[in-house]
Amino acid sequence: MFDTLSDRLEGVFKKLKGQGRITERNIDEALREVRLALLEADVNIKVVRDFVEHVKKKALGQEVLRSLTPEQHLVKFVAAELCEVMGGSARELDLKVKPPAKIMVAGLQGSGKTTSLAKLARFLKTERKRHPLMVSTDVRRPAAMEQLRILGAQIGVPVAESRETEDPVEIVSRALMRAEVGGHDALLIDTAGRLQIDDELMEELDRLKVAANPHHTILVADAMTGQDAVNVAQGFHDRLKISGLILTKLDSDARGGAALSVRAITGAPILFAGMGEKLDAFEVFHPDRLASRILGMGDMLSLIEKTQQNYDQNKAKELERKLKKNEFSIEDFAEQLRTIRKMGSIGDLLGMIPGLKKIAGQADSEEAKAELKRVQAIIDSMTRQERQNHLILNGKRRARIAAGSGASVQEVNRFVKQFEQTRKMMKKITRMGVGGPLMRSLGFGR
Amino acid sequence: MPTIHLNTLQLAMAIAIGAQLPLLGLAFLSEFSARKRRPAFAAAPGAERPEAPRPAPTAVPAETVSTAAPVEITAAPEVAVEAAPSPDAETAYPAETPTAFAAAPIAPAETVEAVSATATPAPVEELAEAEAPTAVIASAPIEPPEEAPAAVAPAAVARPAPARIGLGLRKTRENFLARLRAAITGSAKSDEIYEGLEEALIGADVGVEGSLKLVEAVRSRLKNDARPEVIREALKDEIARVLNAAERPIVDSGDAPMVIMMVGVNGVGKTTTVAKLAALLKAERGSVFVAAADTFRAAAIDQLQVWCDRVGVDLIKQKQGSDPAAVAFDAVKAAVARGGRAVLIDTAGRLQTKVNLMEELKKIARVVGRELPGAPHETWLVLDATTGQNALSQAKLFGESAPLTGVVLAKLDSTAKGGVIVGIAERLKLPVRYVGLGENLEDLRPFDPREFVEALFDESAAASGSYAA
């Protein structure tokens, strides 16, 4: 929906070029575009103001202004600053404490606390080789405790018993004892969702915090949150001294500007990002990736990571070998197609690549979909042998495939021809090597 | 029309390959875009981009394979993926970000011939493991500096003049001209007021574009009237007008039970809203059936069961993991057979970008419609009032799969103002049906545009979290 910041800045600077030199006043005009980009990404208006002021101070007198392509330098500068403001690099959750490490989550209703808690437990268990215990103190939402029990069973992490009729503090005290006795080195405490202005419930959090004395108090925030993120963060931080953040629903198409707002208020590091409904869709947070996303520069790393969920090194090597040797068959192609179907629509995937947003929609057009469907039908109508070696496709076979797939013989011919062409192209690129001369010539190597 | 075929295939293939060899897939995409826009002259890699206007790449060679493809890559800037930071990129980007996105300036004019001899091709298998700590991904969405104007409309051209955009954001008050104008027309005062209002709207999640547009409409109507109350009231009227224009009556299902399907992203409050709505409909219409079509989230069915017991309505359910369409079908069938007056379908939360899950919604609607023609009579999107501009994307994309007839704005008892519904009303003409104001069953109220607008501007309402004045 929105244009990238570079596109916009280019417009600004194009005008400035006509005026000759770039002055302090000019940077104001450029920074206005930065402001707009941030506001459209839901960064809070006050946070935007401070950030832009900060960038201006820092950017003035720097090479940003002397550069030949000022817009690019400014975008980079802004992205770097954004990244810096969000913590620079990925942060580890500090577990070097006297066990059990006690971690409590808090947040608004529906921000994703329970799911995040289970994801964190799974992360600690599988990635950090810990033995966590979970407990729900949510006596308010119907079946919230049941939900955590089910999730615990799914990931094989025990859940301390609790009832909706109990006092949350009571539940936590008992869970603490169980964690110590049971040799658990981490205790993860789920709390009920609440508004930061609900005094009664915020008071309950106070009491919980006193009772549990957690090492980490983590605010779970929805990446889609708008301007109100600052109020929420302020409310929870004032009360609880937030020590870390989990940003959820980052697998959405939200720009995620709330992260900047929340971070600006609490100063706490963003530790993890929730990337999906499955319990392993949980990642260490990377400020640089979100910075580029907020600025509308696409989310290439996430794309690559997404592809890697389905990544199999041996398969990849095999695929590459086939491409090089020109042995890539229709069967291979069909398998690859299946893989991406699992990842979402082609348009979704393209949308994550900077600059390709424009064609992302078209790739999902009805026409394109129908086309892919036809290709799929043609492939499905081939025999295994034909898929493995399309050279055997003589007229008779093609006629049969056409009849089987409901396509015309011409369409089958076209597909085969294009497959051949495309394969050649892939071979060429593969031979050159990624990062090699050809890629470099296309701007890949700079 | 062979072009369509080829381009779709290319894309599919690039992405498909990319699934295993991401960089290769991208290279492929880029190759095709580059082939189409390869300019007539070459520049050595690493060369500084000349500042002087260069000839526009008018001589874009006719691509050998296609011309009028529906999937047009020509307009797309290249994507750059580099294996190791080149000296150029290093100097251009602060060193403290090890795996940073760098929007490196790319001269789009390089051709295959202009290959630097020193370039060392990196082994592909290494690159495929993009997690390698040294890998720097440089993205460079750049148009050629002097693009042929007609080819790609630059973003800036299509936008309103910057002078207008900046009204709320720029501090030009100290500017001499502004002072002069103020002295002559006395409009400086109103400038300040408008600026404040714009910020208030943006702060209420109305969005930058929407806020500027609304304020501009008022400004052009009122001219130089600088009375704050007048301006404020006019702006309220303007917003109420937009909201009212989107209103439409709820579909009358006649003698048949009215079927309402509730959709939304995860965690917006669908289940709670369904419970509240069930209570409301029970009081208004009598017998209500609820379909537990969220068969995905753990304990979602238990949660709904507790609510339905409290309200005293029938819950139609199956096991977790069963087909949501089948549950919805059962509920409608039960309602028809037992003389129910309304059916509420509680669907699982889903992000609007998940294609499969959107297809699932289509299926639910289809299956329900087969049992009872005309059903679902209403499909309501539940929005979280704290959600920002993404709500627009939600309304748009959900609407594409399950044609929406209304919005329920949940969690309006929070400090958030829910201003994004103004944009939704304007662009998608979607009416707000109800607002959620708390966790109790009675905390659901019909939407009142006027009340909403008052709360939008009411600072104290934000503090106390009350929607009603």
PDB file of C-alpha atoms in Angstrom, chain B residues 49-187:
ATOM      1  CA  ARG B  49      27.022   7.141  -9.884  1.00  0.00           C
ATOM      2  CA  PRO B  50      27.437  10.356 -11.820  1.00  0.00           C
ATOM      3  CA  GLU B  51      25.396  13.203 -10.525  1.00  0.00           C
ATOM      4  CA  ALA B  52      24.706  14.686 -13.886  1.00  0.00           C
ATOM      5  CA  PRO B  53      21.495  13.463 -15.411  1.00  0.00           C
ATOM      6  CA  ARG B  54      22.144  10.394 -17.428  1.00  0.00           C
ATOM      7  CA  PRO B  55      20.156   9.380 -20.413  1.00  0.00           C
ATOM      8  CA  ALA B  56      16.963   7.704 -19.452  1.00  0.00           C
ATOM      9  CA  PRO B  57      17.007   4.050 -20.305  1.00  0.00           C
ATOM     10  CA  THR B  58      14.712   4.581 -23.192  1.00  0.00           C
ATOM     11  CA  ALA B  59      16.286   1.911 -25.273  1.00  0.00           C
ATOM     12  CA  VAL B  60      14.979  -0.873 -23.154  1.00  0.00           C
ATOM     13  CA  PRO B  61      15.493  -3.758 -25.485  1.00  0.00           C
ATOM     14  CA  ALA B  62      12.469  -5.709 -26.363  1.00  0.00           C
ATOM     15  CA  GLU B  63      12.628  -8.769 -24.241  1.00  0.00           C
ATOM     16  CA  THR B  64      13.012 -11.903 -26.184  1.00  0.00           C
ATOM     17  CA  VAL B  65      10.403 -13.842 -24.374  1.00  0.00           C
ATOM     18  CA  SER B  66       7.659 -11.479 -23.517  1.00  0.00           C
ATOM     19  CA  THR B  67       6.277  -8.021 -23.794  1.00  0.00           C
ATOM     20  CA  ALA B  68       2.883  -7.716 -22.252  1.00  0.00           C
ATOM     21  CA  ALA B  69       3.074  -9.957 -19.286  1.00  0.00           C
ATOM     22  CA  PRO B  70       0.542  -9.685 -16.510  1.00  0.00           C
ATOM     23  CA  VAL B  71       3.284 -10.258 -14.048  1.00  0.00           C
ATOM     24  CA  GLU B  72       5.411  -7.349 -15.043  1.00  0.00           C
ATOM     25  CA  ILE B  73       8.829  -7.393 -13.585  1.00  0.00           C
ATOM     26  CA  THR B  74      10.066  -4.467 -15.596  1.00  0.00           C
ATOM     27  CA  ALA B  75       8.972  -1.936 -13.050  1.00  0.00           C
ATOM     28  CA  ALA B  76      10.480  -3.744 -10.152  1.00  0.00           C
ATOM     29  CA  PRO B  77      13.794  -2.543  -8.877  1.00  0.00           C
ATOM     30  CA  GLU B  78      16.504  -5.080  -8.534  1.00  0.00           C
ATOM     31  CA  VAL B  79      17.095  -6.982  -5.428  1.00  0.00           C
ATOM     32  CA  ALA B  80      20.622  -7.164  -4.366  1.00  0.00           C
ATOM     33  CA  VAL B  81      21.990  -9.991  -2.359  1.00  0.00           C
ATOM     34  CA  GLU B  82      25.613  -9.967  -1.624  1.00  0.00           C
ATOM     35  CA  ALA B  83      27.818 -12.531  -0.105  1.00  0.00           C
ATOM     36  CA  ALA B  84      30.316 -10.288   1.574  1.00  0.00           C
ATOM     37  CA  PRO B  85      30.353  -6.570   2.075  1.00  0.00           C
ATOM     38  CA  SER B  86      32.101  -4.878  -0.752  1.00  0.00           C
ATOM     39  CA  PRO B  87      34.298  -1.916   0.094  1.00  0.00           C
ATOM     40  CA  ASP B  88      31.636   0.336  -1.292  1.00  0.00           C
ATOM     41  CA  ALA B  89      28.959  -0.939   1.000  1.00  0.00           C
ATOM     42  CA  GLU B  90      31.257  -0.889   3.961  1.00  0.00           C
ATOM     43  CA  THR B  91      31.949   2.756   3.772  1.00  0.00           C
ATOM     44  CA  ALA B  92      28.379   3.567   3.098  1.00  0.00           C
ATOM     45  CA  TYR B  93      26.998   1.797   6.106  1.00  0.00           C
ATOM     46  CA  PRO B  94      27.877   2.238   9.740  1.00  0.00           C
ATOM     47  CA  ALA B  95      30.062  -0.590  10.844  1.00  0.00           C
ATOM     48  CA  GLU B  96      28.251  -1.431  14.042  1.00  0.00           C
ATOM     49  CA  THR B  97      25.489  -3.350  12.357  1.00  0.00           C
ATOM     50  CA  PRO B  98      26.855  -6.752  11.474  1.00  0.00           C
ATOM     51  CA  THR B  99      23.878  -8.162   9.632  1.00  0.00           C
ATOM     52  CA  ALA B 100      22.212  -5.024   8.599  1.00  0.00           C
ATOM     53  CA  PHE B 101      19.987  -4.263   5.740  1.00  0.00           C
ATOM     54  CA  ALA B 102      21.816  -1.873   3.563  1.00  0.00           C
ATOM     55  CA  ALA B 103      20.085  -0.088   0.810  1.00  0.00           C
ATOM     56  CA  ALA B 104      23.106   0.198  -1.353  1.00  0.00           C
ATOM     57  CA  PRO B 105      22.946   2.524  -4.274  1.00  0.00           C
ATOM     58  CA  ILE B 106      22.981   0.489  -7.382  1.00  0.00           C
ATOM     59  CA  ALA B 107      23.745   1.805 -10.744  1.00  0.00           C
ATOM     60  CA  PRO B 108      21.205  -0.019 -12.779  1.00  0.00           C
ATOM     61  CA  ALA B 109      23.268   0.222 -15.871  1.00  0.00           C
ATOM     62  CA  GLU B 110      25.554  -2.729 -15.532  1.00  0.00           C
ATOM     63  CA  THR B 111      25.545  -5.458 -18.056  1.00  0.00           C
ATOM     64  CA  VAL B 112      27.028  -8.857 -18.232  1.00  0.00           C
ATOM     65  CA  GLU B 113      29.974  -7.477 -20.084  1.00  0.00           C
ATOM     66  CA  ALA B 114      30.795  -5.041 -17.356  1.00  0.00           C
ATOM     67  CA  VAL B 115      31.897  -7.714 -15.035  1.00  0.00           C
ATOM     68  CA  SER B 116      34.731  -7.035 -12.743  1.00  0.00           C
ATOM     69  CA  ALA B 117      37.447  -9.544 -13.290  1.00  0.00           C
ATOM     70  CA  THR B 118      38.297  -9.678  -9.631  1.00  0.00           C
ATOM     71  CA  ALA B 119      34.882 -10.850  -8.608  1.00  0.00           C
ATOM     72  CA  THR B 120      35.139 -14.199  -6.967  1.00  0.00           C
ATOM     73  CA  PRO B 121      32.106 -16.353  -7.314  1.00  0.00           C
ATOM     74  CA  ALA B 122      31.174 -17.763  -3.966  1.00  0.00           C
ATOM     75  CA  PRO B 123      30.118 -21.370  -3.784  1.00  0.00           C
ATOM     76  CA  VAL B 124      26.390 -21.561  -3.974  1.00  0.00           C
ATOM     77  CA  GLU B 125      25.903 -24.042  -1.185  1.00  0.00           C
ATOM     78  CA  GLU B 126      27.519 -21.679   1.200  1.00  0.00           C
ATOM     79  CA  LEU B 127      25.252 -18.896   0.187  1.00  0.00           C
ATOM     80  CA  ALA B 128      22.190 -21.008   0.398  1.00  0.00           C
ATOM     81  CA  GLU B 129      22.774 -21.141   4.090  1.00  0.00           C
ATOM     82  CA  ALA B 130      21.856 -17.558   4.454  1.00  0.00           C
ATOM     83  CA  GLU B 131      22.270 -17.721   8.200  1.00  0.00           C
ATOM     84  CA  ALA B 132      26.012 -17.507   7.758  1.00  0.00           C
ATOM     85  CA  PRO B 133      27.016 -14.656  10.014  1.00  0.00           C
ATOM     86  CA  THR B 134      29.065 -12.890   7.404  1.00  0.00           C
ATOM     87  CA  ALA B 135      26.262 -12.643   4.916  1.00  0.00           C
ATOM     88  CA  VAL B 136      25.088  -9.134   4.438  1.00  0.00           C
ATOM     89  CA  ILE B 137      21.918  -8.738   2.548  1.00  0.00           C
ATOM     90  CA  ALA B 138      21.769  -5.467   0.800  1.00  0.00           C
ATOM     91  CA  SER B 139      18.460  -4.465  -0.498  1.00  0.00           C
ATOM     92  CA  ALA B 140      18.284  -1.711  -2.960  1.00  0.00           C
ATOM     93  CA  PRO B 141      14.903  -0.720  -4.171  1.00  0.00           C
ATOM     94  CA  ILE B 142      16.075   1.948  -6.485  1.00  0.00           C
ATOM     95  CA  GLU B 143      14.814   3.294  -9.698  1.00  0.00           C
ATOM     96  CA  PRO B 144      17.244   4.592 -12.219  1.00  0.00           C
ATOM     97  CA  PRO B 145      17.962   8.193 -11.313  1.00  0.00           C
ATOM     98  CA  GLU B 146      16.311   9.688 -14.308  1.00  0.00           C
ATOM     99  CA  GLU B 147      13.610   7.226 -15.086  1.00  0.00           C
ATOM    100  CA  ALA B 148      11.608   7.882 -18.160  1.00  0.00           C
ATOM    101  CA  PRO B 149       8.709   9.720 -16.600  1.00  0.00           C
ATOM    102  CA  ALA B 150       5.948   7.708 -18.155  1.00  0.00           C
ATOM    103  CA  ALA B 151       7.449   4.340 -17.453  1.00  0.00           C
ATOM    104  CA  VAL B 152       7.100   4.323 -13.718  1.00  0.00           C
ATOM    105  CA  ALA B 153       5.287   7.086 -11.962  1.00  0.00           C
ATOM    106  CA  PRO B 154       7.617   8.108  -9.165  1.00  0.00           C
ATOM    107  CA  ALA B 155       5.971   7.881  -5.796  1.00  0.00           C
ATOM    108  CA  ALA B 156       6.460  11.509  -5.060  1.00  0.00           C
ATOM    109  CA  VAL B 157       4.558  12.657  -8.088  1.00  0.00           C
ATOM    110  CA  ALA B 158       1.401  10.836  -7.197  1.00  0.00           C
ATOM    111  CA  ARG B 159       1.407  12.201  -3.687  1.00  0.00           C
ATOM    112  CA  PRO B 160      -0.066  15.516  -2.686  1.00  0.00           C
ATOM    113  CA  ALA B 161       2.297  18.417  -2.728  1.00  0.00           C
ATOM    114  CA  PRO B 162       4.666  18.252   0.231  1.00  0.00           C
ATOM    115  CA  ALA B 163       3.661  21.693   1.345  1.00  0.00           C
ATOM    116  CA  ARG B 164       0.252  20.331   2.209  1.00  0.00           C
ATOM    117  CA  ILE B 165       1.412  17.147   3.768  1.00  0.00           C
ATOM    118  CA  GLY B 166       3.727  18.877   6.082  1.00  0.00           C
ATOM    119  CA  LEU B 167       1.129  21.021   7.698  1.00  0.00           C
ATOM    120  CA  GLY B 168       0.931  18.981  10.824  1.00  0.00           C
ATOM    121  CA  LEU B 169       4.512  18.040  10.985  1.00  0.00           C
ATOM    122  CA  ARG B 170       6.651  20.880   9.888  1.00  0.00           C
ATOM    123  CA  LYS B 171       7.687  23.647  12.113  1.00  0.00           C
ATOM    124  CA  THR B 172       7.629  26.538   9.769  1.00  0.00           C
ATOM    125  CA  ARG B 173       5.951  28.878  12.096  1.00  0.00           C
ATOM    126  CA  GLU B 174       9.118  30.743  12.721  1.00  0.00           C
ATOM    127  CA  ASN B 175       9.535  31.065   9.021  1.00  0.00           C
ATOM    128  CA  PHE B 176       9.444  34.661   7.842  1.00  0.00           C
ATOM    129  CA  LEU B 177       6.881  34.121   5.125  1.00  0.00           C
ATOM    130  CA  ALA B 178       4.559  32.395   7.498  1.00  0.00           C
ATOM    131  CA  ARG B 179       4.797  35.244   9.919  1.00  0.00           C
ATOM    132  CA  LEU B 180       4.106  37.672   7.144  1.00  0.00           C
ATOM    133  CA  ARG B 181       1.077  35.725   6.062  1.00  0.00           C
ATOM    134  CA  ALA B 182      -0.105  35.498   9.622  1.00  0.00           C
ATOM    135  CA  ALA B 183       0.152  39.234   9.973  1.00  0.00           C
ATOM    136  CA  ILE B 184      -1.948  39.739   6.879  1.00  0.00           C
ATOM    137  CA  THR B 185      -4.589  37.067   7.255  1.00  0.00           C
ATOM    138  CA  GLY B 186      -4.436  36.167  10.888  1.00  0.00           C
ATOM    139  CA  SER B 187      -4.344  32.505   9.935  1.00  0.00           C
TER     140      SER B 187
END
